[in-house]
Amino acid sequence: MAIREIRKDGDEILSKKCREVEVIDDKVKELAQDMLETMYKNDGIGLAACQVGILKRIVVYDVAYIQEDGKREGHILINPKIISRSKSMIEVEEGCLSFPDVYDNVIRHEKVTVEYTDLDGKKRKINAKDIEAVCLQHEIDHLDGIVFLDRVAEQK
Ligand code: NI
C-alpha cells in the first residue's frame, strides 16, 4: 500500500469527469486500498479517485472514523450511483482534502440511496442519511468534476 499525492485546488483534473470502471483488476484494488490509506493519513472522511489523479469512478469513505473515536469502517465503492434522493434537505459545513482549510455550508439531500459494485464485483446498495448521505453526495459529485464550492456558488 502507498499514500498517494492529493491533487489540490487549481488542478484541472478536479473538474474532469471520471470514467466507469469496466474491470476490477489488481490495479483497481490497489488504488482503492491506497485511497483509503491516503484518506486516513490526511484525516479525511471521503476521497474520490480523481483527487489522487486517476479519472476512474471510485469512491472511498468512512464516517464511523470521526464519530466513533477512531474505529475504522472503510467503504470502497466502484461506479457508485445515486438512485434515489429524499425531498428533505440538510445544510452541513463541508470541507475537502483538495481544498485545505476551506469550509462552507452546502445544502444537500438528507437521505440518498446509492448503488455500487464492491471489490468482488457484487452489486450493492447503501441507504444513507445525515453525514453519510452528505459525504456520498460530495464524493459522487467529484466523479462528475463537481467540487463542493461549485455547490456553494450555485446555492448563493
Ligand atoms: Ni472533496
XYZ file of C-alpha atoms and ligand atoms in Angstrom:
157
model
C 0.000 0.000 0.000
C 1.054 3.531 -0.619
C -0.005 7.003 0.296
C -0.874 8.921 -2.852
C -0.474 12.608 -3.510
C -3.719 14.557 -3.221
C -4.486 16.939 -6.066
C -5.311 20.393 -4.792
C -7.338 23.462 -5.698
C -6.380 24.715 -9.158
C -5.566 21.270 -10.561
C -7.716 20.843 -13.649
C -8.221 17.108 -13.020
C -10.682 18.068 -10.257
C -13.120 19.412 -12.841
C -12.936 16.403 -15.165
C -15.457 13.606 -15.401
C -14.301 10.184 -14.237
C -14.865 7.065 -16.362
C -16.696 3.912 -15.332
C -14.542 1.047 -14.086
C -15.005 -1.830 -16.544
C -12.845 -4.485 -14.888
C -11.992 -4.750 -11.206
C -8.395 -5.909 -11.555
C -5.450 -5.808 -9.149
C -4.650 -2.260 -10.205
C -8.121 -1.071 -9.228
C -7.942 -2.961 -5.916
C -4.546 -1.474 -5.109
C -5.761 2.003 -5.996
C -8.807 1.628 -3.740
C -6.686 0.480 -0.777
C -4.234 3.309 -1.383
C -7.133 5.767 -1.463
C -8.360 4.548 1.927
C -4.872 4.842 3.435
C -4.437 8.297 1.901
C -7.794 9.387 3.312
C -6.966 8.169 6.843
C -3.484 9.655 6.712
C -4.987 13.057 5.889
C -7.852 12.782 8.411
C -10.499 12.827 5.707
C -13.863 11.068 5.711
C -14.063 10.542 1.957
C -11.950 10.564 -1.175
C -12.645 10.215 -4.894
C -10.131 8.732 -7.344
C -9.736 11.972 -9.309
C -8.360 13.542 -6.124
C -5.355 11.253 -6.428
C -5.108 11.911 -10.158
C -6.990 8.902 -11.528
C -10.108 9.510 -13.625
C -11.997 6.407 -12.522
C -15.366 6.187 -10.791
C -14.104 5.006 -7.405
C -15.009 6.490 -4.023
C -13.829 5.563 -0.540
C -15.293 6.847 2.683
C -15.536 6.243 6.400
C -17.838 8.299 8.563
C -17.574 5.984 11.599
C -13.933 7.023 11.975
C -14.741 10.562 13.107
C -17.851 9.603 15.061
C -16.656 6.580 16.989
C -13.263 7.530 18.274
C -11.006 6.194 15.586
C -12.823 2.952 14.844
C -12.228 2.264 11.150
C -15.055 1.194 8.906
C -13.791 1.964 5.419
C -16.055 1.539 2.407
C -14.935 1.137 -1.191
C -17.470 1.940 -3.905
C -16.886 1.182 -7.564
C -19.132 3.023 -10.057
C -21.397 4.475 -7.339
C -24.652 5.990 -8.480
C -27.354 7.816 -6.547
C -30.630 6.080 -7.383
C -32.923 7.958 -5.022
C -32.891 11.188 -3.041
C -35.103 12.410 -0.215
C -37.137 15.566 -0.675
C -35.895 16.753 2.706
C -32.643 18.672 2.670
C -29.974 19.409 5.254
C -27.301 22.056 5.456
C -23.897 20.930 6.710
C -20.497 22.592 6.772
C -18.205 20.730 4.404
C -14.523 20.618 3.722
C -12.459 18.738 1.157
C -8.942 17.286 1.168
C -8.349 19.082 -2.143
C -9.195 22.434 -0.527
C -7.264 22.548 2.736
C -8.599 24.980 5.329
C -11.680 25.888 3.268
C -15.074 25.177 4.819
C -18.533 26.247 3.766
C -22.162 25.259 4.174
C -23.766 23.156 1.474
C -27.421 22.147 1.173
C -27.848 18.518 0.198
C -30.431 15.752 0.357
C -30.883 14.374 3.852
C -31.109 10.803 2.584
C -29.844 9.060 -0.526
C -29.737 5.517 -1.823
C -26.535 4.639 -3.625
C -25.983 1.639 -5.840
C -22.404 0.477 -6.430
C -20.195 -2.504 -7.143
C -17.884 -3.855 -4.451
C -14.336 -5.122 -4.994
C -15.662 -8.653 -5.552
C -17.830 -7.415 -8.383
C -21.083 -7.713 -6.418
C -23.815 -5.104 -6.842
C -24.719 -3.481 -3.551
C -26.864 -0.709 -2.154
C -26.461 1.736 0.715
C -29.291 3.659 2.326
C -27.542 6.656 3.830
C -28.719 9.592 5.884
C -27.244 12.675 7.518
C -23.431 12.850 7.444
C -23.094 9.628 5.456
C -25.552 10.904 2.841
C -23.736 14.244 2.674
C -20.377 12.517 2.314
C -21.636 10.283 -0.508
C -23.148 13.212 -2.400
C -19.891 15.176 -2.024
C -17.742 12.271 -3.259
C -20.010 11.258 -6.135
C -20.023 14.909 -7.245
C -16.217 14.640 -7.532
C -16.665 11.836 -10.073
C -18.561 14.300 -12.246
C -15.967 17.035 -11.852
C -18.053 18.964 -9.321
C -16.448 20.241 -6.107
C -18.326 21.421 -3.026
C -17.521 25.059 -3.754
C -19.416 24.702 -7.063
C -22.459 23.718 -4.986
C -21.890 26.652 -2.634
C -21.736 29.006 -5.622
C -24.946 27.687 -7.195
C -26.797 27.890 -3.870
C -25.901 31.521 -3.194
Ni -13.880 16.522 -1.636
